Coordinates of C-alpha atoms in Angstrom, one line a residue:
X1 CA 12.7 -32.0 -17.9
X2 CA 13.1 -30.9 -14.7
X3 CA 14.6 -33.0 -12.0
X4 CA 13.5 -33.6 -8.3
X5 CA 17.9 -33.6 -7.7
X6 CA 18.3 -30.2 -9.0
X7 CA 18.5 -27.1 -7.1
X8 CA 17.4 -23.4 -7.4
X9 CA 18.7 -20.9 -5.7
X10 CA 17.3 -17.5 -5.5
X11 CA 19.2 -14.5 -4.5
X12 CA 17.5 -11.9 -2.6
X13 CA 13.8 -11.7 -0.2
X14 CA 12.0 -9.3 -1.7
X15 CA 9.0 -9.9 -3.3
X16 CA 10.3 -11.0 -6.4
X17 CA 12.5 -13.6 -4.7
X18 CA 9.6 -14.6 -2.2
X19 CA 6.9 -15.0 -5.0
X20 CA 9.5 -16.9 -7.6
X21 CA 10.0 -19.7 -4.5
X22 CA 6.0 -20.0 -4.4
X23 CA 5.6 -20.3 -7.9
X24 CA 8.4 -22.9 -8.3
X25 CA 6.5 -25.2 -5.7
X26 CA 2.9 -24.2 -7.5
X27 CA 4.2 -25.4 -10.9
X28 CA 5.5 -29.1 -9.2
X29 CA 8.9 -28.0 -9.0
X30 CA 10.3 -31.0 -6.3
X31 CA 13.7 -30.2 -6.0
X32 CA 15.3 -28.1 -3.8
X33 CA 14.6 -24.5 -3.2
X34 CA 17.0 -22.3 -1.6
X35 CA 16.1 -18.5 -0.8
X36 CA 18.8 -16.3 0.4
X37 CA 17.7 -12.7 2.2
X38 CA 19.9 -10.3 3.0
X39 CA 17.5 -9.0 5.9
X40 CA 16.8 -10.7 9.2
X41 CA 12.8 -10.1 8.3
X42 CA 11.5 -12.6 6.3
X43 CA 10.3 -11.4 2.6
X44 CA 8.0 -8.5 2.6
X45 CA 6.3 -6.1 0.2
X46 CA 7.4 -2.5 0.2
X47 CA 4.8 0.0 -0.4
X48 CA 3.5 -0.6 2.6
X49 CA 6.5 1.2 3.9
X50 CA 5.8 4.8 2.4
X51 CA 1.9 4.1 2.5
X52 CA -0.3 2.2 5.4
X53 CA 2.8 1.0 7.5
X54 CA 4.0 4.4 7.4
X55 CA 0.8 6.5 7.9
X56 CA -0.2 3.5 11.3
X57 CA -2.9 2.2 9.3
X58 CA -1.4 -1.3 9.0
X59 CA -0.3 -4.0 11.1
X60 CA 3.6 -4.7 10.8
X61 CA 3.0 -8.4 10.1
X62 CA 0.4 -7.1 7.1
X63 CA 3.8 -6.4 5.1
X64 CA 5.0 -10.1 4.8
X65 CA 4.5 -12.1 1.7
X66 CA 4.2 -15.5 3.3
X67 CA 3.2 -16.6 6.9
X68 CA 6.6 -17.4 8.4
X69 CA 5.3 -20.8 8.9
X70 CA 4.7 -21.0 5.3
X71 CA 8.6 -21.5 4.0
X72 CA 9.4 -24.7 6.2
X73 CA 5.7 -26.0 5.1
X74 CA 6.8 -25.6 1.2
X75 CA 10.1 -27.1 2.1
X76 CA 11.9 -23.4 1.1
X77 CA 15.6 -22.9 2.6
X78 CA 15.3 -19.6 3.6
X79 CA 18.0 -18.4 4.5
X80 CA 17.7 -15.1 6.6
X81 CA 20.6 -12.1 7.5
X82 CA 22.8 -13.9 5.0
X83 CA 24.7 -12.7 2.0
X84 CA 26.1 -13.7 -1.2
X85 CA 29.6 -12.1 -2.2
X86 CA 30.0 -14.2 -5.4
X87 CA 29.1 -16.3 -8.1
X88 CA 30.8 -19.2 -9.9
X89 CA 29.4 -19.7 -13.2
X90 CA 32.2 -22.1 -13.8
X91 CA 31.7 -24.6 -10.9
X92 CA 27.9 -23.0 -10.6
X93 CA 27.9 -22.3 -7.2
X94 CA 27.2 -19.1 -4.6
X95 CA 29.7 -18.5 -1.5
X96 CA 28.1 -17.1 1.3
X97 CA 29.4 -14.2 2.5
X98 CA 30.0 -14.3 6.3
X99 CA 31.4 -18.2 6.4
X100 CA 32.0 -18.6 2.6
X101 CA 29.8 -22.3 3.0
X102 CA 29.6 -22.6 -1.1
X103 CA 25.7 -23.8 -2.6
X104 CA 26.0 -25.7 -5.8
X105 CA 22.8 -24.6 -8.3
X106 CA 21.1 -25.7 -11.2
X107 CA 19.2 -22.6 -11.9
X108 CA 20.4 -19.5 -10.1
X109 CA 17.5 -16.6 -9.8
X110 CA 19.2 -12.5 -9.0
X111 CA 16.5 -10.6 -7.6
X112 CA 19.0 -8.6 -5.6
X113 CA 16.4 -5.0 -6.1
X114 CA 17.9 -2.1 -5.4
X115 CA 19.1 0.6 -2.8
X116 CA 18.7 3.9 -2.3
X117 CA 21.0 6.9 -3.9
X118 CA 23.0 8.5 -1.3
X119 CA 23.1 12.3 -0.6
X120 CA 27.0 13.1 -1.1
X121 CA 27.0 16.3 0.8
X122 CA 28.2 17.1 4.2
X123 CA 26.6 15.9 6.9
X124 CA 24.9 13.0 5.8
X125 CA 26.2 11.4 8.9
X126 CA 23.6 12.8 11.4
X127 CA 21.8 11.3 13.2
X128 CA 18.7 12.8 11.6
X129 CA 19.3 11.9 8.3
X130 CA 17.4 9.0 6.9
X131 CA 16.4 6.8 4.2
X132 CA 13.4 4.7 3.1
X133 CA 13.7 1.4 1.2
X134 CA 13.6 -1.5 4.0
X135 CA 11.4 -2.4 7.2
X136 CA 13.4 -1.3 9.3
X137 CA 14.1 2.1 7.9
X138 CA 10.1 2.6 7.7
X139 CA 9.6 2.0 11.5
X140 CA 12.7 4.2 12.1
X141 CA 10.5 6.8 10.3
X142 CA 7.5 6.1 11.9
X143 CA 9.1 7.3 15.2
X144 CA 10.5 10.1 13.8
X145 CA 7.3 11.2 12.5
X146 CA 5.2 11.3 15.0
X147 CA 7.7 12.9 17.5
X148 CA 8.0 15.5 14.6
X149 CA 4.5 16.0 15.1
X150 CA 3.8 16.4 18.4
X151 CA 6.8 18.6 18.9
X152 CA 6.1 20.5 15.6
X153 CA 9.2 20.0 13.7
X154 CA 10.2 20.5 10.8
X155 CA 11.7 17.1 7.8
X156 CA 12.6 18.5 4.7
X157 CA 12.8 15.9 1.8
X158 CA 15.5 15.9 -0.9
X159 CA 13.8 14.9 -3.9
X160 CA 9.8 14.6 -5.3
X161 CA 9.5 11.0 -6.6
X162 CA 6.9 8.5 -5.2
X163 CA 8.7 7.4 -1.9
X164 CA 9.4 11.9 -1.3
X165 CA 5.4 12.6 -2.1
X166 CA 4.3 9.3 0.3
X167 CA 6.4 10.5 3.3
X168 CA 5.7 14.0 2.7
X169 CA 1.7 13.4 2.7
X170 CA 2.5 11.0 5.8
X171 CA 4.7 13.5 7.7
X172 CA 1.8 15.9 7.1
X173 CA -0.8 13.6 8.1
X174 CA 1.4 13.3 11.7
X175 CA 1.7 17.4 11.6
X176 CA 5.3 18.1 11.3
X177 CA 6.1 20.9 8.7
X178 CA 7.6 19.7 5.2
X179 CA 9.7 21.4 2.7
X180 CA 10.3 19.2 -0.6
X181 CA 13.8 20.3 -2.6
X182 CA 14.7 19.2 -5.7
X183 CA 16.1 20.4 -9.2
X184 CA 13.4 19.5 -11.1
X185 CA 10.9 21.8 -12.1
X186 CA 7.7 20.0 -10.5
X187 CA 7.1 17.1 -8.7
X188 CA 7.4 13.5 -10.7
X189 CA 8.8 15.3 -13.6
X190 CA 11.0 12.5 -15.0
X191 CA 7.8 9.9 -14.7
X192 CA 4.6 12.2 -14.9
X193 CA 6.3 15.4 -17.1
X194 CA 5.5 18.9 -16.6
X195 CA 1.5 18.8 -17.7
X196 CA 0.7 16.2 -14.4
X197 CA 3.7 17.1 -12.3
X198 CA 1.6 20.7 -10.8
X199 CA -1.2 18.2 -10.0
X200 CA 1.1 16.4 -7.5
X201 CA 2.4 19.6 -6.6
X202 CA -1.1 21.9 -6.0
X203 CA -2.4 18.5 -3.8
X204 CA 0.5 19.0 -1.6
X205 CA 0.5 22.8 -1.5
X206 CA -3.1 22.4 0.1
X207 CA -1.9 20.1 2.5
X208 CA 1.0 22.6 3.4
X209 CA 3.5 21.4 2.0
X210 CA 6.2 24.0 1.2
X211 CA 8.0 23.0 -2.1
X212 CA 11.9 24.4 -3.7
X213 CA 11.9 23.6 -7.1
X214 CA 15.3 24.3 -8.9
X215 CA 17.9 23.6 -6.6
X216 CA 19.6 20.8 -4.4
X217 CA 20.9 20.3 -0.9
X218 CA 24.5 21.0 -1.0
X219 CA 24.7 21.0 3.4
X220 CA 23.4 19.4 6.5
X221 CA 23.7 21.1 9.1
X222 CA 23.9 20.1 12.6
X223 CA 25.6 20.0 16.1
X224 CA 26.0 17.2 18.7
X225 CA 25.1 14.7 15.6
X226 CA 21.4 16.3 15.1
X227 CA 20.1 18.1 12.2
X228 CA 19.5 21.7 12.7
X229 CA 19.3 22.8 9.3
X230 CA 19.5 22.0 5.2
X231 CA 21.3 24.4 2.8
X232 CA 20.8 25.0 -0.6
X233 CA 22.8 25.8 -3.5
X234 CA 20.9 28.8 -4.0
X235 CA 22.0 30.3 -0.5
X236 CA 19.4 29.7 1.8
X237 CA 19.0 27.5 5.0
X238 CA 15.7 25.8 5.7
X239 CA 14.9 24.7 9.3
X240 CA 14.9 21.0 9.6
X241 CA 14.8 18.8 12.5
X242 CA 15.4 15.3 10.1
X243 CA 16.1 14.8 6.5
X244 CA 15.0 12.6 4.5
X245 CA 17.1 11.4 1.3
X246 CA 14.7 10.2 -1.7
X247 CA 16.4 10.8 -4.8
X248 CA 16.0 7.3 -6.2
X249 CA 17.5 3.9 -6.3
X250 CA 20.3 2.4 -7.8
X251 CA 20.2 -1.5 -9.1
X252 CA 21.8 -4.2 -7.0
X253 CA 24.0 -5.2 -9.7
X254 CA 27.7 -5.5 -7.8
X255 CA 27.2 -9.5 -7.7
X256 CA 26.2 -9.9 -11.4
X257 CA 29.3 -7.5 -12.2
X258 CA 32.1 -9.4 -10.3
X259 CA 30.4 -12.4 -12.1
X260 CA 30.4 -11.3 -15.6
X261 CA 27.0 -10.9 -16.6
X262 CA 25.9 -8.3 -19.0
X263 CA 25.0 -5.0 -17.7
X264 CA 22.5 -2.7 -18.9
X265 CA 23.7 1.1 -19.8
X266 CA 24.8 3.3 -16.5
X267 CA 22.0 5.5 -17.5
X268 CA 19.3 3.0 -17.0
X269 CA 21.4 0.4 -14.8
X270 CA 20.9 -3.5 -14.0
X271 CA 21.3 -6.8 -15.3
X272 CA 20.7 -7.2 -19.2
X273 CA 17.9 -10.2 -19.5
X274 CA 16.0 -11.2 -22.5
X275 CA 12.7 -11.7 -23.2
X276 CA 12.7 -14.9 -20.8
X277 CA 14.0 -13.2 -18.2
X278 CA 17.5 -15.2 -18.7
X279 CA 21.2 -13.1 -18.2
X280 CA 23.9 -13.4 -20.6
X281 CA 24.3 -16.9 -18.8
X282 CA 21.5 -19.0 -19.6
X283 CA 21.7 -20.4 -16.4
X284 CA 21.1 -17.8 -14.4
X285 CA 18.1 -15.6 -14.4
X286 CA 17.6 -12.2 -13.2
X287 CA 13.4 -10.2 -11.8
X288 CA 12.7 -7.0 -9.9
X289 CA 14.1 -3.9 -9.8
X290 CA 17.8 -5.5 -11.1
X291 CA 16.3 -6.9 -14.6
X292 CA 16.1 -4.8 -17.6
X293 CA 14.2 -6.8 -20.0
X294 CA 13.0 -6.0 -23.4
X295 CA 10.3 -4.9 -24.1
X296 CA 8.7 -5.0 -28.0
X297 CA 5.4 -2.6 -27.1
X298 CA 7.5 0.3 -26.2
X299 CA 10.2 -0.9 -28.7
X300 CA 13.3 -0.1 -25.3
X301 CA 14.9 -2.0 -23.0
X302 CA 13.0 -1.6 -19.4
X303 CA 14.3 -1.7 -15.4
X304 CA 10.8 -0.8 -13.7
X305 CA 11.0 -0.2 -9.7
X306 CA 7.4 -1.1 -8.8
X307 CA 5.6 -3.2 -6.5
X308 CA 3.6 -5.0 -10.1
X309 CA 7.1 -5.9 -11.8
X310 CA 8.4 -8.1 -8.7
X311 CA 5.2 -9.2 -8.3
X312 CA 5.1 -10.5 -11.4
X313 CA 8.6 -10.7 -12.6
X314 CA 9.4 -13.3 -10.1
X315 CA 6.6 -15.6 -11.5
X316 CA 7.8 -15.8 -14.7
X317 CA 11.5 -15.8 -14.1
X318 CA 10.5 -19.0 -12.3
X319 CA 8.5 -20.2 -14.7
X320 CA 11.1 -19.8 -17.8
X321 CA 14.1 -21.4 -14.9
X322 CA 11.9 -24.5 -15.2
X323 CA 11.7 -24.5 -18.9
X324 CA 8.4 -23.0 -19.7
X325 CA 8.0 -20.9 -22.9
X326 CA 8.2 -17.7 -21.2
X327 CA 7.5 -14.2 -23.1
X328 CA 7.8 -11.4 -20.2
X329 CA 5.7 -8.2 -21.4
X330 CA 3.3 -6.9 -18.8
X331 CA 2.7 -3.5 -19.5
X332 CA 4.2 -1.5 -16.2
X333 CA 1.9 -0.5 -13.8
X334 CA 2.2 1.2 -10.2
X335 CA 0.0 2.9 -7.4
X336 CA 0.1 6.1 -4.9
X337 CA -2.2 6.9 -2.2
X338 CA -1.2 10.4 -0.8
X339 CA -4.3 12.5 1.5
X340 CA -7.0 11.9 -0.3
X341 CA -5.8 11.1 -3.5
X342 CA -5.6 8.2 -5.3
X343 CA -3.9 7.1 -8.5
X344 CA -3.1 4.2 -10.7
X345 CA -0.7 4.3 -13.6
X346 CA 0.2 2.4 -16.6
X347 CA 2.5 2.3 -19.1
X348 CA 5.5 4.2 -20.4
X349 CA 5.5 7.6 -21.3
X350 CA 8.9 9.7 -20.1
X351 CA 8.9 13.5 -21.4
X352 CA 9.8 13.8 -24.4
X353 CA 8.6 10.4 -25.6
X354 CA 5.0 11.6 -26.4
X355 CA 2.6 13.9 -28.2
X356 CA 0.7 15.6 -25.9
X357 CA -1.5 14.5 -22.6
X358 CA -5.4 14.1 -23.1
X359 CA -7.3 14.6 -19.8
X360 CA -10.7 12.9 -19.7
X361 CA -12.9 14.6 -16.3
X362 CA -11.7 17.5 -14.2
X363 CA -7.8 17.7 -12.9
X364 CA -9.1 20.1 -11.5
X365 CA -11.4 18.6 -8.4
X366 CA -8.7 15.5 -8.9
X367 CA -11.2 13.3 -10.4
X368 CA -9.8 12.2 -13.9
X369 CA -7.8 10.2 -16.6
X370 CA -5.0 11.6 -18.0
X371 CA -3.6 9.6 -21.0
X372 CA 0.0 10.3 -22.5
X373 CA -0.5 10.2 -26.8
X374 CA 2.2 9.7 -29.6
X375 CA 0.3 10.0 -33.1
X376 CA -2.8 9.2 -31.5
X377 CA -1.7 6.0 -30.1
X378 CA -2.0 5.9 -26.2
X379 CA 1.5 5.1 -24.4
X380 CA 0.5 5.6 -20.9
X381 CA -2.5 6.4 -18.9
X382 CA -3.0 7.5 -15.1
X383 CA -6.3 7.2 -13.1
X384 CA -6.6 9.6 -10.6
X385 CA -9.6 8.9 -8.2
X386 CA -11.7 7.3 -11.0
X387 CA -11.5 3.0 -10.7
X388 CA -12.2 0.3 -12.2
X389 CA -10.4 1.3 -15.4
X390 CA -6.7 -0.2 -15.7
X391 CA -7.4 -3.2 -17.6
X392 CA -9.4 -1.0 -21.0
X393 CA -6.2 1.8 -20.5
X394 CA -3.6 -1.0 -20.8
X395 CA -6.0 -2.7 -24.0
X396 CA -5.8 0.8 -25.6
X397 CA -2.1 0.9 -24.6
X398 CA -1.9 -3.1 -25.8
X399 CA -3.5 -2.3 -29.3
X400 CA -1.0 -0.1 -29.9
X401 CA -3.5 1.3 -32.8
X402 CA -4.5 5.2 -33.0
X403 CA -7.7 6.3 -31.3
X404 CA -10.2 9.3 -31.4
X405 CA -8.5 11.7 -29.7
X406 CA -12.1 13.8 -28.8
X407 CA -13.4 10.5 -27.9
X408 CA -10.9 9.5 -25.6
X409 CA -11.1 12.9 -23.9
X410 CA -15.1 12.3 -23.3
X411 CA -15.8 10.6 -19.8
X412 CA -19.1 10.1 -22.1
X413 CA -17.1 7.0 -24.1
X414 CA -16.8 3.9 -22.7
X415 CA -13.3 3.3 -22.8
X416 CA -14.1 -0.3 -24.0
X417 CA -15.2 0.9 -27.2
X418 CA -12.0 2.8 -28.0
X419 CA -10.4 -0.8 -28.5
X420 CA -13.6 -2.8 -29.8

């Protein structure tokens, strides 16, 4: 039974963080809550930040979770611009970092995210040089932009992931010039594979996009700190008036190390939890982008960096922290708008982990399904510009059963009936 003396503490203001504190007051929870952000903005939602924020079309005080009125009203300590440098299971307590005040816990809650992956070249220094993962790096970027387009300059983009395509589409949208670099052979190749990689890549291409598939920045170049050029391991220098590094993110996971939780494999990084969301100390749980959590569908340990997971990772990491019987399986799911395209995906599907791809409707005018198959059962489907259907892909992905692989192809077949 929970107590109305004890007190949780959550790590980190992200979404995860911020939604885990709402949930722990919406399931009666009357003890304290205590919410610790590393930023001076209180929590906010990040795709916003390579989307709507990005492209001007929302408001900045559209990105926030909560009113800020809203924490004080649910009796949250939020704690903002403040840091944790360690945890003691023993005496269960966090030290802040900047006056070492220590903050005794019951239940402790890491949803620490993650950061981005540096560029370890020269010249990453430059004033030009940016990255995207917080507020304040997204109105940064604004600015930079729309001076690149009204003065027709040129950002080249190391790496073609989500956050890459989103700027690139927005830098577009503002008129600067783009050129995409990476060492993969198409666009989203480690998420989407080859087959749906040269969709991304033919959208862009028509949008004027310039793309270098096959090689990596190995240079910035520049002179009285600004960016004048990038090089590239295959010898040539593109023109470049700002840089942007988007070749992932790397788990948040130096807090749980120094405290001697269980970590996941390098390869896939963060904090090992169970099915309950719980670390290797039952006391502490870990949600968002730091968890890796089992998951029995796809038979693998997950770490999923999307907007869905946080928002509903944090719910049920609060949920289990106040003893609820807690099974954590939603089937992954994330969003892109880019131009005029849009796109919903779910599931788990990397290359080499299916079949083959079906595509129900025309890739070519963008107006389709594409589903990733492993002996006929479904692993993963995408939406592109056709809604409404993400709850019967993840039943089909849910069942788990083989399906009629003509039927599935048909836009003729109710997808309902593929699972009846």
């Amino acid at each position: 039974m929970v107590d109305a003396d004890q007190t949780f503490v959550i790590v980190g203001g992200g979404l995860a963080g911020a939604k885990a504190a709402e949930t722990l007051r919406a399931e009666g929870f009357s003890g304290r809550v205590i919410l610790i952000c590393d930023e001076r903005d209180h929590p906010y939602e990040r795709p916003p930040l390579s989307k709507g924020y990005l492209l001007g079309k929302k408001e900045r005080d559209s990105v926030f979770v909560h009113e800020p009125a809203w924490y004080a009203q649910n009796d949250i300590e939020l704690h903002l611009g403040q840091t944790v440098d360690r945890i003691d299971r023993a005496a269960k307590t966090v030290r802040f970092g900047d006056d070492g005040t220590l903050v005794r816990y019951d239940k402790l809650l890491l949803a620490t995210g993650a950061e981005p992956r540096r560029l370890d070249i020269p010249g990453t220094g430059l004033a030009g040089v940016h990255h995207l993962r917080r507020l304040a790096h997204a109105e940064r970027l604004k600015g930079v932009l729309t001076a690149l387009g009204r003065d027709n300059g040129h950002l080249v983009i190391a790496g073609a992931g989500w956050i890459g395509l989103e700027v690139a589409a927005a830098a577009r949208t503002y008129g600067a010039e783009v050129t995409v670099i990476t060492r993969a052979p198409t666009p989203l190749h480690s998420v989407l594979g080859p087959e749906l990689g040269n969709v991304f890549a033919e959208l862009h291409r028509a949008h004027g996009v310039r793309f270098r598939f096959g090689v990596q920045l190995t240079e910035i170049v520049g002179q009285d700190g600004m960016v004048l050029a990038a090089r590239t391991d295959d010898g040539e220098e593109h023109p470049a008036h700002d840089v942007l590094a988007a070749i992932g993110a790397v788990p948040r996971t130096g807090l749980a190390k120094a405290a001697g939780l269980e970590l996941a494999d390098p390869a896939q990084g963060g904090v090992v939890v169970d099915e309950r969301l719980r670390t290797s100390d039952p006391d502490i749980h870990a949600a968002g982008d730091v968890a890796a959590f089992p998951h029995a569908l796809f038979g693998t340990r997950l770490r999923v960096e999307h907007w869905a997971n946080a928002l509903n990772g944090g719910p049920a990491a609060a949920r289990a922290m106040l003893g609820q019987d807690v099974t954590y399986d939603r089937v992954p799911y994330f969003f892109t708008d880019q131009y005029d395209l849009g796109m919903e995906y779910s599931g788990w599907a990397p290359p080499g982990s299916y079949d083959e791809v079906v595509i129900r409707g025309d890739a070519g005018k963008r107006e389709f399904i594409a589903f990733w198959v492993k002996e006929g059962r479904v692993l993963a489907g995408m939406n592109v510009n056709v809604w409404d259907v993400t709850e019967p892909i993840q039943r089909l992905i849910r069942s788990a059963a083989p399906v009629d692989l003509e039927a599935l192809g048909d836009p003729h077949v109710p997808l309902e009936s593929l699972t009846a």
